[in-house]
Amino acid sequence: MPAIRIQNLRKTFGKHVAVGDVDLNVAQGEIFGILGPNGAGKTTTVECLTGMIRPDRGEIRVLGLDPATDLSALRHTVGYQLQSSELPNEMRVGEALQLFAAFYPNPADIDELLETVGLRAHRKKAFSSLSGGQKQRLSIALALVGNPRIAVLDELTTGLDPQGRRDVWELIENVRETGVTIVLVTHFLDEAEALCDRLAIIDHGHTIAEGTPSELIEASGLPSNERRPSLEDAYLAIIHNNELLRAA
Amino acid sequence: MNALPALIRSEATLLSRNPTAIFMALLFPTALLLLQGLVIPGTDEVLGGDDPAFAQLRAIDLFIPIALTVALGSVTLTNFPSAIGGYREKGVLRRLATTPVGPQRVLIAQVILSGVSLVLGAAIAVVAAVMLLDAQAPRSVFLVIGVFALAAVQMLCLGSLIAARASTAQNANGIGMVIFFVCLFTAGVWTPGPLMAEPLRQISGYTPLGAASQSLTAAWYGQPMSLIPIAVMVIWTVPLLFIAIRTFRWR
Ligand SMILES: Nc1ncnc2c1ncn2[C@@H]1O[C@H](COP(=O)(O)OP(=O)(O)OP(=O)(O)O)[C@@H](O)[C@H]1O
Ligand SMILES: [Mg+2]
């Protein structure tokens, strides 16, 4: 059974088509990256697959669960880090984790989790006094505290310092070692290249490419004579080709 | 899974760090009563009049159930919904929506915590009024506590409906205020005790805060309790909470 299968997903907001036609296939135990320009429909796609919003059309299966009918099971299965979210100002780091841990039957060990996301020393800090990167780390920890089988992380390293990004990469790989499937939305191509087994590129609400990093480089059609094209080169070429195709 | 106790504990901790909210919950009714009793003249003169149930009372005696009613309304219709509206505005609810916790626990945790703090606040006010203003103590303490608790739950359920829908704290406050003033009118805040015209009194008895005010007044002065306002409160409670849970917005 695939971890996630999305077919012909469509979601509109009023007249605006946020997602026109997205297909995604994520295997269990994979780290899967979703790339694409701002406003391409990445967040909308993951909101549909986590059951946060209802799509207009399309089929979604998450470990066999349909978000429309098995929402409660889905909530136990999937940890979702929102692109932006807040906690009450006065809530402390340790308290937030304790609270969220109480929502799940088999939560992670909070001390361990604090250690892994590098917030151990900030356990007693109020949410409002955390730096942007620290909030981000807390947000990742909250997505993992329920020991989910799938973690969906939207822009997980945005706002982190270079060391923090590397720490989080390591964290993600460690989490994957435990058998968790990871879907991450990112704008950092080096991150995608370092972490992801497979990727999808979404543009204007459509999946325009899906495959391993080397398959995407191949698919970009870039010549690899003097220098092998990077994933970033490939990404930009694929987006550019899509623009030309759309214009035609 | 101990989600409900964890939510209550978490909210209680947050409340303990918020002096304004503590004041509103625990000391607002007391402040209201002391202001009326100590500052406004004439509140300790005997009313007289024809109605034997009220003739021996002073205005301040009548004012105790009214002050409790005002506190009931303000905490449940403005403070509590605007707290949840604020969570919605900030995205805290969206974060909770990704977990298995569900709207019913989020709402019920708030209802329980606000209910407990309201009862405590009311108790402080009554003790202060009896000791400092020499006001008449309730005839039946247990009956008053029971009626007040029921009224608190009922009003919190009404507040839940605002809390379930309001998009921001300000929005919740606005809606809450409008309903609050209508409720104050039906509760007879401007026409205490016997001053409200009888037909109006009967209609008001079917509204949430009107029923609360009438049963509270009756319980306080040991007048015969009518079951109608009690039934009215029970009937309001369940559907309001049910609708609130069903229509709860996470964003
Ligand atoms: N609730 C909403 N109401 C109206 N339009 C929306 C809503 N959510 C998203 N959109 C629109 O849908 C489109 C896709 O948004 P989405 O958030 O999915 O993009 P994204 O790929 O995640 O972008 P980014 O990289 O900037 O996070 C955008 O044009 C956005 O303005
Ligand atoms: Mg996004």
PDB file of C-alpha atoms in Angstrom, chain A:
ATOM      1  CA  MET A   1       0.000   0.000   0.000  1.00  0.00           C
ATOM      2  CA  PRO A   2       1.379   3.443  -0.875  1.00  0.00           C
ATOM      3  CA  ALA A   3       1.673   5.981   1.949  1.00  0.00           C
ATOM      4  CA  ILE A   4      -0.138   8.612  -0.083  1.00  0.00           C
ATOM      5  CA  ARG A   5      -1.927   8.522  -3.395  1.00  0.00           C
ATOM      6  CA  ILE A   6      -3.544  11.629  -4.830  1.00  0.00           C
ATOM      7  CA  GLN A   7      -5.326  11.616  -8.163  1.00  0.00           C
ATOM      8  CA  ASN A   8      -6.888  14.500 -10.102  1.00  0.00           C
ATOM      9  CA  LEU A   9      -7.031  16.755  -7.083  1.00  0.00           C
ATOM     10  CA  ARG A  10      -8.832  20.045  -7.621  1.00  0.00           C
ATOM     11  CA  LYS A  11      -9.574  22.846  -5.186  1.00  0.00           C
ATOM     12  CA  THR A  12     -10.954  26.287  -5.944  1.00  0.00           C
ATOM     13  CA  PHE A  13     -11.476  29.271  -3.691  1.00  0.00           C
ATOM     14  CA  GLY A  14     -14.381  31.126  -5.242  1.00  0.00           C
ATOM     15  CA  LYS A  15     -13.303  31.667  -8.853  1.00  0.00           C
ATOM     16  CA  HIS A  16      -9.642  31.179  -8.065  1.00  0.00           C
ATOM     17  CA  VAL A  17      -8.262  27.761  -8.954  1.00  0.00           C
ATOM     18  CA  ALA A  18      -5.671  27.026  -6.261  1.00  0.00           C
ATOM     19  CA  VAL A  19      -5.153  23.427  -7.370  1.00  0.00           C
ATOM     20  CA  GLY A  20      -6.247  22.448 -10.876  1.00  0.00           C
ATOM     21  CA  ASP A  21      -5.051  18.877 -11.268  1.00  0.00           C
ATOM     22  CA  VAL A  22      -2.505  17.386  -8.914  1.00  0.00           C
ATOM     23  CA  ASP A  23      -1.330  13.767  -8.785  1.00  0.00           C
ATOM     24  CA  LEU A  24       1.110  12.503  -6.182  1.00  0.00           C
ATOM     25  CA  ASN A  25       2.397   9.086  -5.191  1.00  0.00           C
ATOM     26  CA  VAL A  26       4.407   8.669  -2.033  1.00  0.00           C
ATOM     27  CA  ALA A  27       5.764   5.277  -0.966  1.00  0.00           C
ATOM     28  CA  GLN A  28       5.982   4.243   2.674  1.00  0.00           C
ATOM     29  CA  GLY A  29       9.205   5.166   4.425  1.00  0.00           C
ATOM     30  CA  GLU A  30      10.065   7.746   1.782  1.00  0.00           C
ATOM     31  CA  ILE A  31      11.139  11.339   2.233  1.00  0.00           C
ATOM     32  CA  PHE A  32       9.098  13.066  -0.433  1.00  0.00           C
ATOM     33  CA  GLY A  33       9.626  16.691  -1.438  1.00  0.00           C
ATOM     34  CA  ILE A  34       7.071  19.073  -2.930  1.00  0.00           C
ATOM     35  CA  LEU A  35       8.596  21.984  -4.832  1.00  0.00           C
ATOM     36  CA  GLY A  36       7.043  24.877  -6.716  1.00  0.00           C
ATOM     37  CA  PRO A  37       6.788  28.670  -6.957  1.00  0.00           C
ATOM     38  CA  ASN A  38       4.855  30.810  -4.456  1.00  0.00           C
ATOM     39  CA  GLY A  39       1.143  30.372  -4.912  1.00  0.00           C
ATOM     40  CA  ALA A  40       1.567  27.171  -6.944  1.00  0.00           C
ATOM     41  CA  GLY A  41      -0.830  25.222  -4.734  1.00  0.00           C
ATOM     42  CA  LYS A  42       1.573  23.266  -2.513  1.00  0.00           C
ATOM     43  CA  THR A  43       0.028  24.241   0.806  1.00  0.00           C
ATOM     44  CA  THR A  44      -3.468  23.739  -0.605  1.00  0.00           C
ATOM     45  CA  THR A  45      -2.463  20.236  -1.708  1.00  0.00           C
ATOM     46  CA  VAL A  46      -1.098  19.232   1.687  1.00  0.00           C
ATOM     47  CA  GLU A  47      -4.119  20.785   3.420  1.00  0.00           C
ATOM     48  CA  CYS A  48      -6.332  18.515   1.340  1.00  0.00           C
ATOM     49  CA  LEU A  49      -4.279  15.442   2.112  1.00  0.00           C
ATOM     50  CA  THR A  50      -4.242  16.196   5.847  1.00  0.00           C
ATOM     51  CA  GLY A  51      -8.002  16.721   5.829  1.00  0.00           C
ATOM     52  CA  MET A  52      -7.774  20.387   6.797  1.00  0.00           C
ATOM     53  CA  ILE A  53      -9.806  21.417   3.758  1.00  0.00           C
ATOM     54  CA  ARG A  54     -12.129  19.525   1.466  1.00  0.00           C
ATOM     55  CA  PRO A  55     -11.161  19.261  -2.180  1.00  0.00           C
ATOM     56  CA  ASP A  56     -13.718  19.958  -4.910  1.00  0.00           C
ATOM     57  CA  ARG A  57     -12.689  16.845  -6.757  1.00  0.00           C
ATOM     58  CA  GLY A  58     -10.131  14.056  -6.813  1.00  0.00           C
ATOM     59  CA  GLU A  59      -9.211  10.981  -4.888  1.00  0.00           C
ATOM     60  CA  ILE A  60      -6.956  11.005  -1.848  1.00  0.00           C
ATOM     61  CA  ARG A  61      -5.771   7.952   0.074  1.00  0.00           C
ATOM     62  CA  VAL A  62      -3.430   8.254   3.033  1.00  0.00           C
ATOM     63  CA  LEU A  63      -2.378   4.751   4.128  1.00  0.00           C
ATOM     64  CA  GLY A  64      -5.691   3.669   2.693  1.00  0.00           C
ATOM     65  CA  LEU A  65      -7.641   6.321   4.605  1.00  0.00           C
ATOM     66  CA  ASP A  66      -9.931   8.772   2.875  1.00  0.00           C
ATOM     67  CA  PRO A  67      -9.687  12.197   4.579  1.00  0.00           C
ATOM     68  CA  ALA A  68     -13.350  12.849   3.794  1.00  0.00           C
ATOM     69  CA  THR A  69     -14.617   9.815   5.704  1.00  0.00           C
ATOM     70  CA  ASP A  70     -11.802   8.659   8.019  1.00  0.00           C
ATOM     71  CA  LEU A  71     -10.793  11.999   9.452  1.00  0.00           C
ATOM     72  CA  SER A  72     -10.393  10.833  13.011  1.00  0.00           C
ATOM     73  CA  ALA A  73      -8.110   7.927  12.051  1.00  0.00           C
ATOM     74  CA  LEU A  74      -6.198  10.310   9.799  1.00  0.00           C
ATOM     75  CA  ARG A  75      -5.575  12.693  12.702  1.00  0.00           C
ATOM     76  CA  HIS A  76      -3.879   9.869  14.585  1.00  0.00           C
ATOM     77  CA  THR A  77      -1.824   8.821  11.569  1.00  0.00           C
ATOM     78  CA  VAL A  78      -0.579  12.123  10.227  1.00  0.00           C
ATOM     79  CA  GLY A  79       1.419  14.824  12.002  1.00  0.00           C
ATOM     80  CA  TYR A  80       1.110  18.135  10.190  1.00  0.00           C
ATOM     81  CA  GLN A  81       3.356  21.126  10.605  1.00  0.00           C
ATOM     82  CA  LEU A  82       1.484  24.149   9.304  1.00  0.00           C
ATOM     83  CA  GLN A  83       3.309  26.708   7.200  1.00  0.00           C
ATOM     84  CA  SER A  84       2.371  29.286   9.791  1.00  0.00           C
ATOM     85  CA  SER A  85       0.750  28.834  13.137  1.00  0.00           C
ATOM     86  CA  GLU A  86       0.875  30.258  16.591  1.00  0.00           C
ATOM     87  CA  LEU A  87       0.348  29.230  20.163  1.00  0.00           C
ATOM     88  CA  PRO A  88      -0.963  31.303  23.066  1.00  0.00           C
ATOM     89  CA  ASN A  89       1.710  33.851  23.985  1.00  0.00           C
ATOM     90  CA  GLU A  90       2.059  32.726  27.578  1.00  0.00           C
ATOM     91  CA  MET A  91       2.269  29.026  26.796  1.00  0.00           C
ATOM     92  CA  ARG A  92       5.711  27.570  27.470  1.00  0.00           C
ATOM     93  CA  VAL A  93       7.579  25.176  25.213  1.00  0.00           C
ATOM     94  CA  GLY A  94       7.355  22.203  27.586  1.00  0.00           C
ATOM     95  CA  GLU A  95       3.693  22.899  28.324  1.00  0.00           C
ATOM     96  CA  ALA A  96       2.810  22.981  24.641  1.00  0.00           C
ATOM     97  CA  LEU A  97       4.428  19.602  24.054  1.00  0.00           C
ATOM     98  CA  GLN A  98       2.784  18.137  27.122  1.00  0.00           C
ATOM     99  CA  LEU A  99      -0.619  19.390  26.013  1.00  0.00           C
ATOM    100  CA  PHE A 100      -0.304  18.054  22.482  1.00  0.00           C
ATOM    101  CA  ALA A 101       1.117  14.747  23.747  1.00  0.00           C
ATOM    102  CA  ALA A 102      -2.089  14.276  25.749  1.00  0.00           C
ATOM    103  CA  PHE A 103      -4.101  14.186  22.508  1.00  0.00           C
ATOM    104  CA  TYR A 104      -2.463  10.946  21.342  1.00  0.00           C
ATOM    105  CA  PRO A 105      -2.532   7.385  22.671  1.00  0.00           C
ATOM    106  CA  ASN A 106       1.231   6.709  22.270  1.00  0.00           C
ATOM    107  CA  PRO A 107       3.040  10.027  22.339  1.00  0.00           C
ATOM    108  CA  ALA A 108       6.773  10.510  21.919  1.00  0.00           C
ATOM    109  CA  ASP A 109       9.016  11.068  24.919  1.00  0.00           C
ATOM    110  CA  ILE A 110       8.962  14.809  25.479  1.00  0.00           C
ATOM    111  CA  ASP A 111      12.474  15.145  26.881  1.00  0.00           C
ATOM    112  CA  GLU A 112      13.908  13.217  23.962  1.00  0.00           C
ATOM    113  CA  LEU A 113      11.938  15.267  21.486  1.00  0.00           C
ATOM    114  CA  LEU A 114      13.088  18.535  23.072  1.00  0.00           C
ATOM    115  CA  GLU A 115      16.636  17.289  22.854  1.00  0.00           C
ATOM    116  CA  THR A 116      16.331  16.345  19.173  1.00  0.00           C
ATOM    117  CA  VAL A 117      14.874  19.674  18.098  1.00  0.00           C
ATOM    118  CA  GLY A 118      17.406  21.541  20.245  1.00  0.00           C
ATOM    119  CA  LEU A 119      14.888  23.187  22.568  1.00  0.00           C
ATOM    120  CA  ARG A 120      15.872  21.490  25.799  1.00  0.00           C
ATOM    121  CA  ALA A 121      17.368  24.683  27.241  1.00  0.00           C
ATOM    122  CA  HIS A 122      14.236  26.632  26.268  1.00  0.00           C
ATOM    123  CA  ARG A 123      11.728  24.331  27.864  1.00  0.00           C
ATOM    124  CA  LYS A 124      10.456  27.040  30.215  1.00  0.00           C
ATOM    125  CA  LYS A 125      10.365  29.832  27.648  1.00  0.00           C
ATOM    126  CA  ALA A 126       7.032  31.419  26.755  1.00  0.00           C
ATOM    127  CA  PHE A 127       5.982  31.061  23.109  1.00  0.00           C
ATOM    128  CA  SER A 128       5.962  34.829  22.556  1.00  0.00           C
ATOM    129  CA  SER A 129       9.601  35.099  23.632  1.00  0.00           C
ATOM    130  CA  LEU A 130      10.893  32.456  21.200  1.00  0.00           C
ATOM    131  CA  SER A 131      12.850  33.499  18.113  1.00  0.00           C
ATOM    132  CA  GLY A 132      11.439  32.650  14.693  1.00  0.00           C
ATOM    133  CA  GLY A 133      13.691  29.635  14.345  1.00  0.00           C
ATOM    134  CA  GLN A 134      12.842  28.393  17.814  1.00  0.00           C
ATOM    135  CA  LYS A 135       9.134  28.649  17.009  1.00  0.00           C
ATOM    136  CA  GLN A 136       9.820  26.639  13.889  1.00  0.00           C
ATOM    137  CA  ARG A 137      11.592  23.937  15.906  1.00  0.00           C
ATOM    138  CA  LEU A 138       8.706  23.802  18.336  1.00  0.00           C
ATOM    139  CA  SER A 139       6.307  23.518  15.449  1.00  0.00           C
ATOM    140  CA  ILE A 140       8.249  20.528  14.079  1.00  0.00           C
ATOM    141  CA  ALA A 141       8.278  18.934  17.525  1.00  0.00           C
ATOM    142  CA  LEU A 142       4.489  19.378  17.807  1.00  0.00           C
ATOM    143  CA  ALA A 143       4.022  17.648  14.460  1.00  0.00           C
ATOM    144  CA  LEU A 144       6.045  14.678  15.719  1.00  0.00           C
ATOM    145  CA  VAL A 145       4.830  14.434  19.318  1.00  0.00           C
ATOM    146  CA  GLY A 146       2.008  12.022  18.468  1.00  0.00           C
ATOM    147  CA  ASN A 147       4.431   9.493  16.908  1.00  0.00           C
ATOM    148  CA  PRO A 148       2.704   9.803  13.523  1.00  0.00           C
ATOM    149  CA  ARG A 149       3.266   7.299  10.705  1.00  0.00           C
ATOM    150  CA  ILE A 150       3.335  10.162   8.231  1.00  0.00           C
ATOM    151  CA  ALA A 151       4.715  13.625   8.926  1.00  0.00           C
ATOM    152  CA  VAL A 152       3.762  16.472   6.613  1.00  0.00           C
ATOM    153  CA  LEU A 153       6.046  19.448   7.040  1.00  0.00           C
ATOM    154  CA  ASP A 154       5.261  22.692   5.212  1.00  0.00           C
ATOM    155  CA  GLU A 155       8.368  24.861   4.776  1.00  0.00           C
ATOM    156  CA  LEU A 156      10.109  23.149   7.620  1.00  0.00           C
ATOM    157  CA  THR A 157      13.380  25.032   7.571  1.00  0.00           C
ATOM    158  CA  THR A 158      12.166  28.485   6.549  1.00  0.00           C
ATOM    159  CA  GLY A 159      13.574  30.906   9.122  1.00  0.00           C
ATOM    160  CA  LEU A 160      16.230  28.584  10.504  1.00  0.00           C
ATOM    161  CA  ASP A 161      19.920  29.472  10.673  1.00  0.00           C
ATOM    162  CA  PRO A 162      22.359  27.275   8.699  1.00  0.00           C
ATOM    163  CA  GLN A 163      23.224  25.141  11.711  1.00  0.00           C
ATOM    164  CA  GLY A 164      19.538  24.838  12.566  1.00  0.00           C
ATOM    165  CA  ARG A 165      18.766  23.640   9.044  1.00  0.00           C
ATOM    166  CA  ARG A 166      21.428  20.962   9.263  1.00  0.00           C
ATOM    167  CA  ASP A 167      20.141  19.917  12.688  1.00  0.00           C
ATOM    168  CA  VAL A 168      16.625  19.615  11.306  1.00  0.00           C
ATOM    169  CA  TRP A 169      17.847  17.618   8.293  1.00  0.00           C
ATOM    170  CA  GLU A 170      19.480  15.206  10.676  1.00  0.00           C
ATOM    171  CA  LEU A 171      16.311  15.083  12.736  1.00  0.00           C
ATOM    172  CA  ILE A 172      14.249  14.284   9.630  1.00  0.00           C
ATOM    173  CA  GLU A 173      16.596  11.477   8.633  1.00  0.00           C
ATOM    174  CA  ASN A 174      16.466  10.057  12.146  1.00  0.00           C
ATOM    175  CA  VAL A 175      12.678  10.173  12.096  1.00  0.00           C
ATOM    176  CA  ARG A 176      12.654   8.390   8.761  1.00  0.00           C
ATOM    177  CA  GLU A 177      14.914   5.686  10.213  1.00  0.00           C
ATOM    178  CA  THR A 178      12.049   4.843  12.548  1.00  0.00           C
ATOM    179  CA  GLY A 179       9.850   4.078   9.531  1.00  0.00           C
ATOM    180  CA  VAL A 180       7.946   7.345   9.319  1.00  0.00           C
ATOM    181  CA  THR A 181       7.031   8.616   5.869  1.00  0.00           C
ATOM    182  CA  ILE A 182       7.865  12.281   5.426  1.00  0.00           C
ATOM    183  CA  VAL A 183       6.347  14.792   3.043  1.00  0.00           C
ATOM    184  CA  LEU A 184       8.076  18.138   3.037  1.00  0.00           C
ATOM    185  CA  VAL A 185       7.296  21.306   1.166  1.00  0.00           C
ATOM    186  CA  THR A 186      10.349  23.395   0.551  1.00  0.00           C
ATOM    187  CA  HIS A 187      11.799  26.220  -1.515  1.00  0.00           C
ATOM    188  CA  PHE A 188      15.381  25.111  -0.849  1.00  0.00           C
ATOM    189  CA  LEU A 189      16.719  22.965  -3.628  1.00  0.00           C
ATOM    190  CA  ASP A 190      19.828  21.980  -1.668  1.00  0.00           C
ATOM    191  CA  GLU A 191      17.528  20.725   1.056  1.00  0.00           C
ATOM    192  CA  ALA A 192      15.467  18.756  -1.424  1.00  0.00           C
ATOM    193  CA  GLU A 193      18.601  17.286  -2.965  1.00  0.00           C
ATOM    194  CA  ALA A 194      20.094  16.359   0.406  1.00  0.00           C
ATOM    195  CA  LEU A 195      16.970  14.886   1.948  1.00  0.00           C
ATOM    196  CA  CYS A 196      14.432  13.708  -0.576  1.00  0.00           C
ATOM    197  CA  ASP A 197      14.215  10.303  -2.171  1.00  0.00           C
ATOM    198  CA  ARG A 198      11.628  11.552  -4.617  1.00  0.00           C
ATOM    199  CA  LEU A 199      10.122  14.903  -5.510  1.00  0.00           C
ATOM    200  CA  ALA A 200       7.183  16.492  -7.226  1.00  0.00           C
ATOM    201  CA  ILE A 201       7.092  19.921  -8.784  1.00  0.00           C
ATOM    202  CA  ILE A 202       3.771  21.734  -8.665  1.00  0.00           C
ATOM    203  CA  ASP A 203       3.210  24.790 -10.819  1.00  0.00           C
ATOM    204  CA  HIS A 204      -0.022  26.719 -11.356  1.00  0.00           C
ATOM    205  CA  GLY A 205      -1.926  24.005  -9.538  1.00  0.00           C
ATOM    206  CA  HIS A 206      -0.635  21.107 -11.620  1.00  0.00           C
ATOM    207  CA  THR A 207       1.962  18.403 -11.002  1.00  0.00           C
ATOM    208  CA  ILE A 208       4.430  19.050 -13.795  1.00  0.00           C
ATOM    209  CA  ALA A 209       7.151  16.588 -12.763  1.00  0.00           C
ATOM    210  CA  GLU A 210       7.597  13.721 -10.333  1.00  0.00           C
ATOM    211  CA  GLY A 211      10.609  11.475  -9.701  1.00  0.00           C
ATOM    212  CA  THR A 212      13.947  11.064  -7.999  1.00  0.00           C
ATOM    213  CA  PRO A 213      16.348  14.022  -8.103  1.00  0.00           C
ATOM    214  CA  SER A 214      18.319  12.417 -10.933  1.00  0.00           C
ATOM    215  CA  GLU A 215      15.142  11.605 -12.849  1.00  0.00           C
ATOM    216  CA  LEU A 216      14.132  15.253 -12.606  1.00  0.00           C
ATOM    217  CA  ILE A 217      17.548  16.367 -13.812  1.00  0.00           C
ATOM    218  CA  GLU A 218      17.171  13.964 -16.694  1.00  0.00           C
ATOM    219  CA  ALA A 219      13.645  15.175 -17.432  1.00  0.00           C
ATOM    220  CA  SER A 220      14.753  18.806 -17.522  1.00  0.00           C
ATOM    221  CA  GLY A 221      16.535  18.085 -20.799  1.00  0.00           C
ATOM    222  CA  LEU A 222      19.555  20.131 -19.735  1.00  0.00           C
ATOM    223  CA  PRO A 223      22.838  19.090 -21.383  1.00  0.00           C
ATOM    224  CA  SER A 224      25.363  17.682 -18.921  1.00  0.00           C
ATOM    225  CA  ASN A 225      28.571  18.198 -20.905  1.00  0.00           C
ATOM    226  CA  GLU A 226      31.042  20.337 -18.915  1.00  0.00           C
ATOM    227  CA  ARG A 227      29.080  20.431 -15.619  1.00  0.00           C
ATOM    228  CA  ARG A 228      26.373  18.090 -14.404  1.00  0.00           C
ATOM    229  CA  PRO A 229      23.221  20.232 -13.905  1.00  0.00           C
ATOM    230  CA  SER A 230      22.168  20.652 -10.289  1.00  0.00           C
ATOM    231  CA  LEU A 231      18.652  19.992  -9.052  1.00  0.00           C
ATOM    232  CA  GLU A 232      18.208  23.754  -8.931  1.00  0.00           C
ATOM    233  CA  ASP A 233      19.147  24.058 -12.618  1.00  0.00           C
ATOM    234  CA  ALA A 234      16.707  21.299 -13.434  1.00  0.00           C
ATOM    235  CA  TYR A 235      13.931  22.830 -11.344  1.00  0.00           C
ATOM    236  CA  LEU A 236      14.309  26.229 -12.990  1.00  0.00           C
ATOM    237  CA  ALA A 237      14.397  24.664 -16.452  1.00  0.00           C
ATOM    238  CA  ILE A 238      11.266  22.604 -15.796  1.00  0.00           C
ATOM    239  CA  ILE A 239       9.394  25.665 -14.502  1.00  0.00           C
ATOM    240  CA  HIS A 240      10.614  27.709 -17.468  1.00  0.00           C
ATOM    241  CA  ASN A 241       9.547  25.045 -19.972  1.00  0.00           C
ATOM    242  CA  ASN A 242       6.159  24.923 -18.325  1.00  0.00           C
ATOM    243  CA  GLU A 243       5.803  28.711 -18.708  1.00  0.00           C
ATOM    244  CA  LEU A 244       6.597  28.401 -22.417  1.00  0.00           C
ATOM    245  CA  LEU A 245       4.117  25.565 -22.751  1.00  0.00           C
ATOM    246  CA  ARG A 246       1.423  27.592 -20.988  1.00  0.00           C
ATOM    247  CA  ALA A 247       2.078  30.613 -23.196  1.00  0.00           C
ATOM    248  CA  ALA A 248       1.718  28.513 -26.329  1.00  0.00           C
TER     249      ALA A 248
END
